[in-house]
mmCIF file of C-alpha atoms in Angstrom:
data_model
loop_
_atom_site.group_PDB
_atom_site.id
_atom_site.type_symbol
_atom_site.label_atom_id
_atom_site.label_comp_id
_atom_site.label_asym_id
_atom_site.label_seq_id
_atom_site.Cartn_x
_atom_site.Cartn_y
_atom_site.Cartn_z
ATOM 1 C CA MET A 24 -95.270 -12.107 -63.124
ATOM 2 C CA ALA A 25 -98.805 -11.075 -63.753
ATOM 3 C CA SER A 26 -100.804 -13.964 -65.029
ATOM 4 C CA GLY A 27 -104.289 -13.491 -66.274
ATOM 5 C CA SER A 28 -106.001 -15.953 -64.009
ATOM 6 C CA GLN A 29 -104.933 -14.390 -60.700
ATOM 7 C CA SER A 30 -105.545 -10.934 -59.331
ATOM 8 C CA ALA A 31 -102.578 -8.915 -58.102
ATOM 9 C CA SER A 32 -103.593 -9.200 -54.477
ATOM 10 C CA GLU A 33 -103.937 -12.945 -54.832
ATOM 11 C CA ILE A 34 -100.425 -13.164 -56.188
ATOM 12 C CA VAL A 35 -99.081 -11.073 -53.334
ATOM 13 C CA GLN A 36 -101.008 -13.163 -50.841
ATOM 14 C CA HIS A 37 -99.631 -16.290 -52.422
ATOM 15 C CA HIS A 38 -96.101 -14.999 -52.114
ATOM 16 C CA LEU A 39 -96.593 -14.359 -48.438
ATOM 17 C CA GLN A 40 -97.630 -17.905 -47.492
ATOM 18 C CA HIS A 41 -95.154 -20.093 -45.721
ATOM 19 C CA LEU A 42 -94.431 -23.719 -46.326
ATOM 20 C CA THR A 43 -95.738 -25.132 -43.060
ATOM 21 C CA LEU A 44 -95.655 -28.323 -41.078
ATOM 22 C CA THR A 45 -98.481 -28.541 -38.571
ATOM 23 C CA PHE A 46 -98.538 -30.602 -35.412
ATOM 24 C CA GLY A 47 -101.904 -31.500 -33.940
ATOM 25 C CA ASP A 48 -104.439 -28.805 -34.500
ATOM 26 C CA GLY A 49 -101.991 -26.129 -35.661
ATOM 27 C CA GLY A 50 -101.966 -22.667 -34.135
ATOM 28 C CA PHE A 51 -98.720 -22.294 -32.242
ATOM 29 C CA TRP A 52 -97.682 -25.861 -33.043
ATOM 30 C CA THR A 53 -96.736 -25.050 -36.580
ATOM 31 C CA LEU A 54 -93.305 -24.938 -38.216
ATOM 32 C CA HIS A 55 -92.356 -22.700 -41.114
ATOM 33 C CA LEU A 56 -90.204 -25.185 -42.964
ATOM 34 C CA ASP A 57 -89.033 -22.662 -45.554
ATOM 35 C CA THR A 58 -87.861 -20.182 -42.890
ATOM 36 C CA LEU A 59 -86.072 -22.918 -40.985
ATOM 37 C CA LEU A 60 -84.514 -24.351 -44.133
ATOM 38 C CA PHE A 61 -83.112 -21.055 -45.353
ATOM 39 C CA SER A 62 -81.988 -19.862 -41.967
ATOM 40 C CA TRP A 63 -80.154 -23.148 -41.564
ATOM 41 C CA LEU A 64 -78.681 -22.978 -45.045
ATOM 42 C CA THR A 65 -77.450 -19.419 -44.512
ATOM 43 C CA GLY A 66 -76.237 -20.282 -41.018
ATOM 44 C CA LEU A 67 -74.366 -23.331 -42.254
ATOM 45 C CA ALA A 68 -72.889 -21.287 -45.092
ATOM 46 C CA PHE A 69 -71.687 -18.785 -42.506
ATOM 47 C CA LEU A 70 -70.255 -21.458 -40.229
ATOM 48 C CA GLY A 71 -68.741 -23.357 -43.154
ATOM 49 C CA ILE A 72 -66.977 -20.336 -44.587
ATOM 50 C CA PHE A 73 -65.734 -19.083 -41.234
ATOM 51 C CA TYR A 74 -64.736 -22.520 -40.013
ATOM 52 C CA ALA A 75 -62.802 -23.190 -43.213
ATOM 53 C CA ALA A 76 -60.930 -19.935 -42.750
ATOM 54 C CA ALA A 77 -60.420 -20.411 -39.004
ATOM 55 C CA ARG A 78 -59.051 -23.932 -39.365
ATOM 56 C CA LYS A 79 -56.334 -22.757 -41.706
ATOM 57 C CA ALA A 80 -55.830 -19.434 -39.973
ATOM 58 C CA THR A 81 -52.214 -18.427 -40.059
ATOM 59 C CA SER A 82 -50.435 -15.593 -38.354
ATOM 60 C CA GLY A 83 -48.408 -15.107 -41.507
ATOM 61 C CA VAL A 84 -49.698 -13.543 -44.687
ATOM 62 C CA PRO A 85 -53.436 -14.300 -44.752
ATOM 63 C CA GLY A 86 -55.193 -15.662 -47.816
ATOM 64 C CA MET A 87 -58.199 -14.003 -49.442
ATOM 65 C CA LEU A 88 -60.766 -15.938 -47.415
ATOM 66 C CA GLN A 89 -58.924 -15.476 -44.148
ATOM 67 C CA ASN A 90 -58.622 -11.798 -44.874
ATOM 68 C CA ILE A 91 -62.366 -11.376 -45.325
ATOM 69 C CA VAL A 92 -63.119 -13.470 -42.266
ATOM 70 C CA GLU A 93 -60.638 -11.472 -40.224
ATOM 71 C CA VAL A 94 -62.273 -8.244 -41.285
ATOM 72 C CA PHE A 95 -65.616 -9.463 -39.936
ATOM 73 C CA VAL A 96 -64.134 -10.970 -36.789
ATOM 74 C CA GLU A 97 -62.262 -7.795 -35.986
ATOM 75 C CA PHE A 98 -65.335 -5.718 -36.795
ATOM 76 C CA ALA A 99 -67.478 -7.748 -34.389
ATOM 77 C CA ASP A 100 -64.746 -7.763 -31.760
ATOM 78 C CA ARG A 101 -64.300 -4.005 -31.957
ATOM 79 C CA SER A 102 -68.035 -3.390 -31.867
ATOM 80 C CA VAL A 103 -68.289 -5.449 -28.685
ATOM 81 C CA ALA A 104 -65.187 -3.887 -27.157
ATOM 82 C CA ASP A 105 -66.554 -0.397 -27.739
ATOM 83 C CA ALA A 106 -69.687 -0.972 -25.674
ATOM 84 C CA PHE A 107 -69.056 -3.964 -23.454
ATOM 85 C CA SER A 108 -66.532 -3.981 -20.636
ATOM 86 C CA GLY A 109 -66.648 -7.669 -19.732
ATOM 87 C CA LYS A 110 -64.917 -10.649 -21.307
ATOM 88 C CA ARG A 111 -65.571 -11.083 -25.012
ATOM 89 C CA ASP A 112 -65.255 -14.868 -25.225
ATOM 90 C CA PHE A 113 -68.977 -15.215 -25.715
ATOM 91 C CA MET A 114 -70.028 -11.708 -26.705
ATOM 92 C CA GLY A 115 -67.683 -11.608 -29.685
ATOM 93 C CA PRO A 116 -68.944 -14.808 -31.294
ATOM 94 C CA LEU A 117 -72.492 -13.699 -30.442
ATOM 95 C CA ALA A 118 -72.086 -10.396 -32.256
ATOM 96 C CA LEU A 119 -70.354 -12.068 -35.195
ATOM 97 C CA THR A 120 -73.037 -14.728 -35.517
ATOM 98 C CA ILE A 121 -75.864 -12.190 -35.374
ATOM 99 C CA PHE A 122 -74.238 -9.892 -37.903
ATOM 100 C CA ILE A 123 -73.334 -12.487 -40.506
ATOM 101 C CA TRP A 124 -76.437 -14.584 -40.062
ATOM 102 C CA VAL A 125 -78.806 -11.650 -40.369
ATOM 103 C CA LEU A 126 -76.728 -10.291 -43.250
ATOM 104 C CA PHE A 127 -77.100 -13.601 -45.117
ATOM 105 C CA TRP A 128 -80.833 -13.720 -44.364
ATOM 106 C CA ASN A 129 -81.266 -10.249 -45.745
ATOM 107 C CA LEU A 130 -79.145 -10.975 -48.797
ATOM 108 C CA LEU A 131 -81.626 -13.672 -49.804
ATOM 109 C CA ASP A 132 -84.038 -10.810 -50.406
ATOM 110 C CA LEU A 133 -81.971 -9.783 -53.409
ATOM 111 C CA LEU A 134 -82.647 -13.054 -55.215
ATOM 112 C CA PRO A 135 -85.441 -12.461 -57.731
ATOM 113 C CA VAL A 136 -88.647 -13.068 -55.773
ATOM 114 C CA ASP A 137 -90.056 -15.565 -58.240
ATOM 115 C CA TRP A 138 -87.099 -17.814 -58.859
ATOM 116 C CA LEU A 139 -87.047 -20.123 -55.899
ATOM 117 C CA PRO A 140 -90.838 -20.161 -55.353
ATOM 118 C CA THR A 141 -91.288 -21.066 -59.020
ATOM 119 C CA LEU A 142 -88.678 -23.800 -58.680
ATOM 120 C CA ALA A 143 -90.438 -25.046 -55.565
ATOM 121 C CA ALA A 144 -93.770 -24.941 -57.376
ATOM 122 C CA ALA A 145 -92.274 -27.054 -60.127
ATOM 123 C CA MET A 146 -91.403 -29.606 -57.445
ATOM 124 C CA GLY A 147 -94.943 -29.514 -56.114
ATOM 125 C CA ILE A 148 -94.403 -27.152 -53.201
ATOM 126 C CA GLU A 149 -97.108 -24.556 -53.303
ATOM 127 C CA TYR A 150 -95.847 -21.983 -50.800
ATOM 128 C CA PHE A 151 -92.217 -21.067 -50.408
ATOM 129 C CA ARG A 152 -90.682 -17.970 -48.783
ATOM 130 C CA ILE A 153 -86.959 -17.766 -48.716
ATOM 131 C CA VAL A 154 -86.160 -14.665 -46.637
ATOM 132 C CA PRO A 155 -86.060 -15.658 -42.948
ATOM 133 C CA SER A 156 -85.836 -12.056 -41.785
ATOM 134 C CA ALA A 157 -89.195 -11.355 -43.431
ATOM 135 C CA ASP A 158 -90.724 -13.908 -41.079
ATOM 136 C CA LEU A 159 -91.576 -12.681 -37.600
ATOM 137 C CA ASN A 160 -90.719 -16.083 -36.181
ATOM 138 C CA ALA A 161 -87.138 -15.784 -37.315
ATOM 139 C CA THR A 162 -86.588 -12.220 -36.142
ATOM 140 C CA PHE A 163 -88.356 -12.845 -32.845
ATOM 141 C CA GLY A 164 -86.565 -16.145 -32.431
ATOM 142 C CA LEU A 165 -83.388 -14.132 -32.550
ATOM 143 C CA SER A 166 -84.554 -11.189 -30.480
ATOM 144 C CA ILE A 167 -86.090 -13.357 -27.742
ATOM 145 C CA SER A 168 -82.818 -15.269 -27.569
ATOM 146 C CA VAL A 169 -81.209 -11.889 -27.089
ATOM 147 C CA LEU A 170 -83.753 -11.128 -24.359
ATOM 148 C CA LEU A 171 -82.712 -14.285 -22.509
ATOM 149 C CA LEU A 172 -79.098 -13.192 -22.832
ATOM 150 C CA ILE A 173 -79.975 -9.737 -21.507
ATOM 151 C CA ILE A 174 -81.483 -11.298 -18.389
ATOM 152 C CA PHE A 175 -78.593 -13.764 -18.081
ATOM 153 C CA TYR A 176 -75.994 -11.022 -18.343
ATOM 154 C CA GLY A 177 -77.968 -8.823 -15.953
ATOM 155 C CA ILE A 178 -77.771 -11.532 -13.331
ATOM 156 C CA LYS A 179 -74.164 -12.328 -14.209
ATOM 157 C CA GLY A 180 -73.058 -8.717 -13.956
ATOM 158 C CA LYS A 181 -74.994 -7.627 -10.871
ATOM 159 C CA GLY A 182 -75.668 -10.904 -9.119
ATOM 160 C CA ALA A 183 -79.159 -12.295 -8.645
ATOM 161 C CA GLY A 184 -79.774 -9.982 -5.672
ATOM 162 C CA GLY A 185 -78.477 -6.920 -7.432
ATOM 163 C CA TYR A 186 -80.525 -7.669 -10.493
ATOM 164 C CA ALA A 187 -83.670 -8.168 -8.424
ATOM 165 C CA ARG A 188 -82.990 -4.953 -6.514
ATOM 166 C CA GLU A 189 -82.723 -3.092 -9.770
ATOM 167 C CA TRP A 190 -86.111 -4.447 -10.778
ATOM 168 C CA LEU A 191 -87.644 -3.237 -7.543
ATOM 169 C CA THR A 192 -85.951 0.119 -7.169
ATOM 170 C CA HIS A 193 -84.488 1.181 -10.443
ATOM 171 C CA PRO A 194 -86.092 4.022 -12.335
ATOM 172 C CA PHE A 195 -88.123 5.837 -9.654
ATOM 173 C CA GLY A 196 -86.470 5.151 -6.295
ATOM 174 C CA SER A 197 -86.284 2.685 -3.458
ATOM 175 C CA HIS A 198 -89.444 3.636 -1.521
ATOM 176 C CA TRP A 199 -91.655 0.551 -1.015
ATOM 177 C CA ALA A 200 -94.663 2.295 -2.536
ATOM 178 C CA LEU A 201 -92.773 2.752 -5.780
ATOM 179 C CA ILE A 202 -92.095 -0.958 -6.230
ATOM 180 C CA PRO A 203 -95.091 -1.677 -8.507
ATOM 181 C CA ALA A 204 -94.252 1.296 -10.693
ATOM 182 C CA ASN A 205 -90.624 0.210 -10.872
ATOM 183 C CA ILE A 206 -91.528 -3.342 -11.811
ATOM 184 C CA LEU A 207 -93.952 -2.132 -14.450
ATOM 185 C CA MET A 208 -91.411 0.236 -15.895
ATOM 186 C CA ASN A 209 -88.689 -2.400 -15.996
ATOM 187 C CA LEU A 210 -91.050 -4.878 -17.571
ATOM 188 C CA VAL A 211 -91.966 -2.439 -20.326
ATOM 189 C CA GLU A 212 -88.322 -1.590 -20.822
ATOM 190 C CA LEU A 213 -87.344 -5.249 -20.995
ATOM 191 C CA ILE A 214 -90.126 -6.254 -23.369
ATOM 192 C CA ALA A 215 -89.570 -3.244 -25.588
ATOM 193 C CA LYS A 216 -86.060 -4.395 -26.404
ATOM 194 C CA PRO A 217 -86.774 -7.691 -28.169
ATOM 195 C CA VAL A 218 -89.950 -6.296 -29.691
ATOM 196 C CA SER A 219 -88.138 -3.349 -31.213
ATOM 197 C CA LEU A 220 -85.251 -5.542 -32.343
ATOM 198 C CA GLY A 221 -87.480 -8.127 -33.952
ATOM 199 C CA MET A 222 -89.990 -5.700 -35.403
ATOM 200 C CA ARG A 223 -87.344 -3.412 -36.884
ATOM 201 C CA LEU A 224 -85.621 -6.174 -38.799
ATOM 202 C CA PHE A 225 -88.866 -7.838 -39.791
ATOM 203 C CA GLY A 226 -90.506 -4.588 -40.870
ATOM 204 C CA ASN A 227 -87.644 -3.539 -43.080
ATOM 205 C CA LEU A 228 -87.267 -6.856 -44.825
ATOM 206 C CA TYR A 229 -90.973 -7.604 -45.063
ATOM 207 C CA ALA A 230 -91.656 -4.236 -46.623
ATOM 208 C CA ALA A 231 -88.775 -4.693 -49.023
ATOM 209 C CA GLU A 232 -90.058 -8.115 -49.999
ATOM 210 C CA ILE A 233 -93.537 -6.754 -50.708
ATOM 211 C CA ILE A 234 -92.048 -4.020 -52.863
ATOM 212 C CA PHE A 235 -90.107 -6.628 -54.817
ATOM 213 C CA ILE A 236 -93.266 -8.695 -55.233
ATOM 214 C CA LEU A 237 -95.137 -5.621 -56.472
ATOM 215 C CA ILE A 238 -92.336 -4.789 -58.882
ATOM 216 C CA ALA A 239 -92.516 -8.351 -60.155
ATOM 217 C CA LEU A 240 -96.158 -7.731 -61.057
ATOM 218 C CA LEU A 241 -95.145 -5.136 -63.632
ATOM 219 C CA PRO A 242 -94.674 -6.092 -67.289
ATOM 220 C CA TRP A 243 -91.315 -7.826 -67.710
ATOM 221 C CA TRP A 244 -89.775 -5.122 -69.905
ATOM 222 C CA VAL A 245 -90.201 -2.381 -67.316
ATOM 223 C CA GLN A 246 -89.405 -4.367 -64.151
ATOM 224 C CA TRP A 247 -85.704 -3.685 -64.295
ATOM 225 C CA ILE A 248 -86.086 0.071 -63.735
ATOM 226 C CA PRO A 249 -87.831 0.063 -60.336
ATOM 227 C CA GLY A 250 -86.271 -3.329 -59.593
ATOM 228 C CA THR A 251 -82.750 -2.014 -59.972
ATOM 229 C CA ALA A 252 -83.502 1.170 -58.067
ATOM 230 C CA TRP A 253 -85.075 -0.694 -55.192
ATOM 231 C CA ALA A 254 -82.323 -3.329 -55.115
ATOM 232 C CA ILE A 255 -79.635 -0.662 -54.951
ATOM 233 C CA PHE A 256 -81.460 1.053 -52.115
ATOM 234 C CA HIS A 257 -81.955 -2.283 -50.469
ATOM 235 C CA ILE A 258 -78.225 -3.016 -50.589
ATOM 236 C CA LEU A 259 -77.864 -0.204 -48.079
ATOM 237 C CA VAL A 260 -80.636 -1.575 -45.891
ATOM 238 C CA ILE A 261 -79.300 -5.132 -45.778
ATOM 239 C CA PRO A 262 -76.008 -4.554 -43.927
ATOM 240 C CA LEU A 263 -77.495 -1.636 -41.999
ATOM 241 C CA GLN A 264 -80.197 -3.821 -40.464
ATOM 242 C CA ALA A 265 -77.697 -6.573 -39.696
ATOM 243 C CA PHE A 266 -75.394 -4.006 -38.113
ATOM 244 C CA LEU A 267 -78.237 -2.456 -36.105
ATOM 245 C CA PHE A 268 -79.343 -5.805 -34.779
ATOM 246 C CA MET A 269 -75.798 -6.631 -33.702
ATOM 247 C CA THR A 270 -75.040 -3.237 -32.185
ATOM 248 C CA LEU A 271 -78.314 -2.981 -30.289
ATOM 249 C CA THR A 272 -77.826 -6.496 -28.944
ATOM 250 C CA ILE A 273 -74.401 -5.510 -27.647
ATOM 251 C CA VAL A 274 -75.708 -2.273 -26.173
ATOM 252 C CA TYR A 275 -78.676 -3.940 -24.453
ATOM 253 C CA ILE A 276 -76.527 -6.675 -22.986
ATOM 254 C CA SER A 277 -73.847 -4.291 -21.795
ATOM 255 C CA LEU A 278 -76.518 -2.036 -20.239
ATOM 256 C CA ALA A 279 -77.856 -5.026 -18.341
ATOM 257 C CA TYR A 280 -74.359 -6.211 -17.440
ATOM 258 C CA GLU A 281 -72.826 -3.044 -16.100
ATOM 259 C CA LYS A 282 -73.454 -1.629 -12.659
ATOM 260 C CA HIS A 283 -74.900 1.833 -12.547
ATOM 261 C CA MET B 19 -98.066 -13.989 -39.870
ATOM 262 C CA ALA B 20 -98.592 -16.077 -36.798
ATOM 263 C CA ILE B 21 -96.048 -16.638 -34.113
ATOM 264 C CA ASN B 22 -95.428 -20.345 -33.844
ATOM 265 C CA LEU B 23 -92.976 -23.117 -33.101
ATOM 266 C CA THR B 24 -90.586 -21.788 -35.745
ATOM 267 C CA LEU B 25 -89.563 -19.167 -33.230
ATOM 268 C CA ILE B 26 -88.252 -21.758 -30.794
ATOM 269 C CA GLY B 27 -86.518 -23.622 -33.573
ATOM 270 C CA GLN B 28 -84.832 -20.394 -34.607
ATOM 271 C CA GLY B 29 -83.780 -19.663 -31.040
ATOM 272 C CA ILE B 30 -82.218 -23.096 -30.600
ATOM 273 C CA THR B 31 -80.492 -22.839 -33.977
ATOM 274 C CA PHE B 32 -79.154 -19.453 -33.000
ATOM 275 C CA PHE B 33 -77.572 -20.696 -29.801
ATOM 276 C CA VAL B 34 -76.074 -23.694 -31.558
ATOM 277 C CA PHE B 35 -74.548 -21.392 -34.162
ATOM 278 C CA VAL B 36 -73.203 -19.009 -31.545
ATOM 279 C CA LEU B 37 -71.630 -21.878 -29.623
ATOM 280 C CA PHE B 38 -70.095 -23.273 -32.791
ATOM 281 C CA THR B 39 -68.648 -19.889 -33.659
ATOM 282 C CA MET B 40 -67.360 -19.512 -30.127
ATOM 283 C CA LYS B 41 -65.724 -22.932 -30.157
ATOM 284 C CA PHE B 42 -64.379 -23.321 -33.670
ATOM 285 C CA VAL B 43 -64.133 -19.921 -35.342
ATOM 286 C CA TRP B 44 -63.503 -17.145 -32.869
ATOM 287 C CA PRO B 45 -60.466 -18.496 -30.968
ATOM 288 C CA HIS B 46 -58.603 -19.575 -34.110
ATOM 289 C CA VAL B 47 -59.049 -16.318 -35.951
ATOM 290 C CA ASN B 48 -58.309 -14.255 -32.874
ATOM 291 C CA ARG B 49 -55.216 -16.276 -32.079
ATOM 292 C CA ALA B 50 -53.945 -15.740 -35.609
ATOM 293 C CA LEU B 51 -54.678 -12.040 -35.321
ATOM 294 C CA ALA B 52 -52.922 -11.696 -31.982
ATOM 295 C CA GLU B 53 -49.992 -13.721 -33.232
ATOM 296 C CA ARG B 54 -49.678 -11.536 -36.300
ATOM 297 C CA GLN B 55 -49.937 -8.420 -34.176
ATOM 298 C CA ARG B 56 -47.080 -9.696 -32.046
ATOM 299 C CA LYS B 57 -45.023 -10.532 -35.134
ATOM 300 C CA ILE B 58 -45.583 -7.111 -36.621
ATOM 301 C CA ALA B 59 -44.670 -5.425 -33.349
ATOM 302 C CA GLU B 60 -41.509 -7.521 -33.138
ATOM 303 C CA GLY B 61 -40.665 -6.758 -36.734
ATOM 304 C CA LEU B 62 -41.115 -3.051 -36.186
ATOM 305 C CA SER B 63 -38.990 -2.994 -33.067
ATOM 306 C CA ALA B 64 -36.346 -5.102 -34.798
ATOM 307 C CA ALA B 65 -36.312 -2.679 -37.694
ATOM 308 C CA GLU B 66 -35.944 0.237 -35.333
ATOM 309 C CA ARG B 67 -33.196 -1.511 -33.429
ATOM 310 C CA SER B 68 -31.290 -2.364 -36.585
ATOM 311 C CA SER B 69 -31.646 1.145 -37.925
ATOM 312 C CA ARG B 70 -30.225 2.458 -34.661
ATOM 313 C CA GLU B 71 -27.402 -0.055 -34.960
ATOM 314 C CA LEU B 72 -26.778 1.026 -38.504
ATOM 315 C CA GLU B 73 -26.575 4.623 -37.370
ATOM 316 C CA LEU B 74 -24.072 3.615 -34.707
ATOM 317 C CA ALA B 75 -22.025 1.575 -37.137
ATOM 318 C CA LYS B 76 -21.976 4.483 -39.558
ATOM 319 C CA LYS B 77 -20.703 6.788 -36.854
ATOM 320 C CA GLN B 78 -18.100 4.235 -35.854
ATOM 321 C CA ALA B 79 -16.984 3.781 -39.429
ATOM 322 C CA GLU B 80 -16.685 7.524 -39.838
ATOM 323 C CA GLU B 81 -14.598 7.701 -36.694
ATOM 324 C CA GLU B 82 -12.369 4.894 -37.915
ATOM 325 C CA LEU B 83 -12.002 6.541 -41.276
ATOM 326 C CA ARG B 84 -11.077 9.830 -39.664
ATOM 327 C CA LYS B 85 -8.498 8.081 -37.497
ATOM 328 C CA ALA B 86 -7.094 6.217 -40.465
ATOM 329 C CA ARG B 87 -6.817 9.396 -42.452
ATOM 330 C CA LEU B 88 -4.998 11.078 -39.587
ATOM 331 C CA GLN B 89 -2.677 8.139 -39.252
ATOM 332 C CA ALA B 90 -1.993 8.094 -42.961
ATOM 333 C CA SER B 91 -1.103 11.758 -42.981
ATOM 334 C CA GLU B 92 1.158 11.174 -39.992
ATOM 335 C CA ILE B 93 2.866 8.340 -41.767
ATOM 336 C CA ILE B 94 3.336 10.413 -44.889
ATOM 337 C CA GLU B 95 4.802 13.229 -42.850
ATOM 338 C CA GLN B 96 7.136 10.827 -41.118
ATOM 339 C CA ALA B 97 8.169 9.365 -44.429
ATOM 340 C CA ASN B 98 8.808 12.802 -45.825
ATOM 341 C CA LYS B 99 10.951 13.670 -42.847
ATOM 342 C CA THR B 100 12.862 10.406 -43.070
ATOM 343 C CA SER B 101 13.499 10.856 -46.737
ATOM 344 C CA ALA B 102 14.688 14.410 -46.185
ATOM 345 C CA ASP B 103 16.969 13.167 -43.437
ATOM 346 C CA LEU B 104 18.312 10.432 -45.628
ATOM 347 C CA ILE B 105 18.988 12.820 -48.449
ATOM 348 C CA GLU B 106 20.641 15.233 -46.069
ATOM 349 C CA ARG B 107 22.805 12.517 -44.596
ATOM 350 C CA ALA B 108 23.725 11.201 -48.017
ATOM 351 C CA LYS B 109 24.684 14.689 -49.066
ATOM 352 C CA LEU B 110 26.871 15.141 -46.006
ATOM 353 C CA ASP B 111 28.468 11.761 -46.482
ATOM 354 C CA ALA B 112 29.150 12.472 -50.103
ATOM 355 C CA ARG B 113 30.614 15.821 -49.271
ATOM 356 C CA ALA B 114 32.828 14.366 -46.558
ATOM 357 C CA LYS B 115 33.996 11.628 -48.839
ATOM 358 C CA ALA B 116 34.778 14.077 -51.585
ATOM 359 C CA GLU B 117 36.679 16.200 -49.095
ATOM 360 C CA ARG B 118 38.647 13.210 -47.929
ATOM 361 C CA GLU B 119 39.495 12.158 -51.434
ATOM 362 C CA ARG B 120 40.516 15.636 -52.370
ATOM 363 C CA ALA B 121 42.753 15.832 -49.317
ATOM 364 C CA ALA B 122 44.314 12.516 -50.172
ATOM 365 C CA VAL B 123 44.939 13.588 -53.740
ATOM 366 C CA LEU B 124 46.407 16.875 -52.554
ATOM 367 C CA ALA B 125 48.695 15.070 -50.117
ATOM 368 C CA GLN B 126 49.884 12.777 -52.825
ATOM 369 C CA LEU B 127 50.518 15.731 -55.118
ATOM 370 C CA GLU B 128 52.461 17.444 -52.362
ATOM 371 C CA GLN B 129 54.461 14.326 -51.882
ATOM 372 C CA GLU B 130 55.242 14.052 -55.535
ATOM 373 C CA ILE B 131 56.141 17.704 -55.802
ATOM 374 C CA ASN B 132 58.471 17.338 -52.838
ATOM 375 C CA LYS B 133 60.012 14.266 -54.351
ATOM 376 C CA ALA B 134 60.462 16.022 -57.674
ATOM 377 C CA ARG B 135 61.911 19.023 -55.913
ATOM 378 C CA SER B 136 64.431 17.022 -53.934
ATOM 379 C CA GLU B 137 65.447 15.153 -57.068
ATOM 380 C CA LEU B 138 65.824 18.433 -58.864
ATOM 381 C CA ARG B 139 67.936 19.696 -56.029
ATOM 382 C CA LYS B 140 70.175 16.662 -56.224
ATOM 383 C CA GLU B 141 70.504 17.116 -59.949
ATOM 384 C CA VAL B 142 71.346 20.786 -59.521
ATOM 385 C CA VAL B 143 74.010 19.861 -56.992
ATOM 386 C CA ALA B 144 75.345 17.284 -59.387
ATOM 387 C CA LEU B 145 75.283 19.829 -62.197
ATOM 388 C CA ALA B 146 76.965 22.387 -59.990
ATOM 389 C CA LEU B 147 79.595 19.876 -59.027
ATOM 390 C CA ALA B 148 80.131 18.980 -62.648
ATOM 391 C CA GLY B 149 80.320 22.683 -63.534
ATOM 392 C CA ALA B 150 82.726 23.380 -60.734
ATOM 393 C CA ALA B 151 84.898 20.422 -61.693
ATOM 394 C CA LYS B 152 85.109 21.665 -65.170
ATOM 395 C CA ILE B 153 86.055 25.080 -63.962
ATOM 396 C CA LEU B 154 88.656 23.764 -61.623
ATOM 397 C CA GLU B 155 89.854 21.195 -64.102
ATOM 398 C CA ARG B 156 89.942 18.650 -61.471
ATOM 399 C CA GLU B 157 87.776 16.452 -59.561
ATOM 400 C CA VAL B 158 86.190 17.964 -56.700
ATOM 401 C CA ASP B 159 86.150 15.716 -53.760
ATOM 402 C CA ALA B 160 82.523 15.629 -52.860
ATOM 403 C CA LYS B 161 83.280 14.151 -49.523
ATOM 404 C CA ALA B 162 85.653 16.961 -48.635
ATOM 405 C CA HIS B 163 83.084 19.590 -49.367
ATOM 406 C CA GLN B 164 80.145 17.671 -48.116
ATOM 407 C CA GLU B 165 79.129 20.231 -45.631
ATOM 408 C CA MET B 166 79.345 23.157 -48.059
ATOM 409 C CA LEU B 167 77.422 21.288 -50.711
ATOM 410 C CA GLU B 168 74.653 20.387 -48.342
ATOM 411 C CA ARG B 169 74.334 23.995 -47.311
ATOM 412 C CA LEU B 170 74.028 24.921 -50.955
ATOM 413 C CA ALA B 171 71.412 22.349 -51.674
ATOM 414 C CA ALA B 172 69.395 23.561 -48.730
ATOM 415 C CA GLN B 173 69.587 27.096 -49.995
ATOM 416 C CA LEU B 174 68.097 26.092 -53.356
#
């Protein structure tokens, strides 16, 4: 809320500061404790719910929780099966984890932007951001993990030699003079994947968060109009971004995995 | 908006979560799903099988019913014929019996008539003898005229 002593831009700036833990002289050696905390909380909520349902999973008539969990498991399984021809022992759980985890991250964006930071401030914590997907470290942590999996599955699907040959010969041809161009092209292609994955999710959620912060600057009696409109729009964005992240991960990995 | 150590923490967390899901969530749920799929498939095929069996049983029952009906009508026909036969035979028997009884009665009547006739004859002879004796004023010796008397009686 707008308070007299701070300018609007100061408030926005304040909202965009992370709770950090710095090792040594900072820079890269810094941890965003709030991002880690909420990504763990949402992740543990996901694992807790799904584990509770899985432990009591019955082939008979499923309960409410099992039903919901089954919907998501089948959704992830089908999404993987549609694009990926290999075994789904790992890919299925991967897709499920990405979808639900990112979905929970994004859902945190719907909590009123001031609630938890205000609570944290009351406990003496000055900076507190609760949406992990509005932190580049979280989205890139995920997308770079996906990058590693892309390389791993590339080698697994084509063999180390086959994968290397693709790097040397793939887009332009197998002439020796084309090798540098091929490597460059593959490098760009490879890097573009995690960057686009991470940036897309981050951009959407970061922008949404800023809009919510701006809406929160309005007088209290008018906030609900743009707030509601933006939240309703955002409800579409939340699962869409989670779905996109999952689907693109599957597509990238299956592209790397399959022989051309 | 700096990239920092958080990124690596997130990556590690991610892999831990994926492995947990892979170990403790995915197989259980999928097993339940597959099991249920199998159960449903079995149930459906069982339903189809039993409906086919029902159809068969219905046909069989119809066949049996048709046979039973045929048999029943045969039995009724037989019974009708038997009863007609019985009645016919009873009628014949009764008629024969009546005939026999009538014949017997007729024979008896004949006998009695004959008896009465012969008695009458004897009486007439006696009367004739008595008449003749009166006319002749003496006893007629029946023995002497036996032959003539017998011829007379036979003529009567």
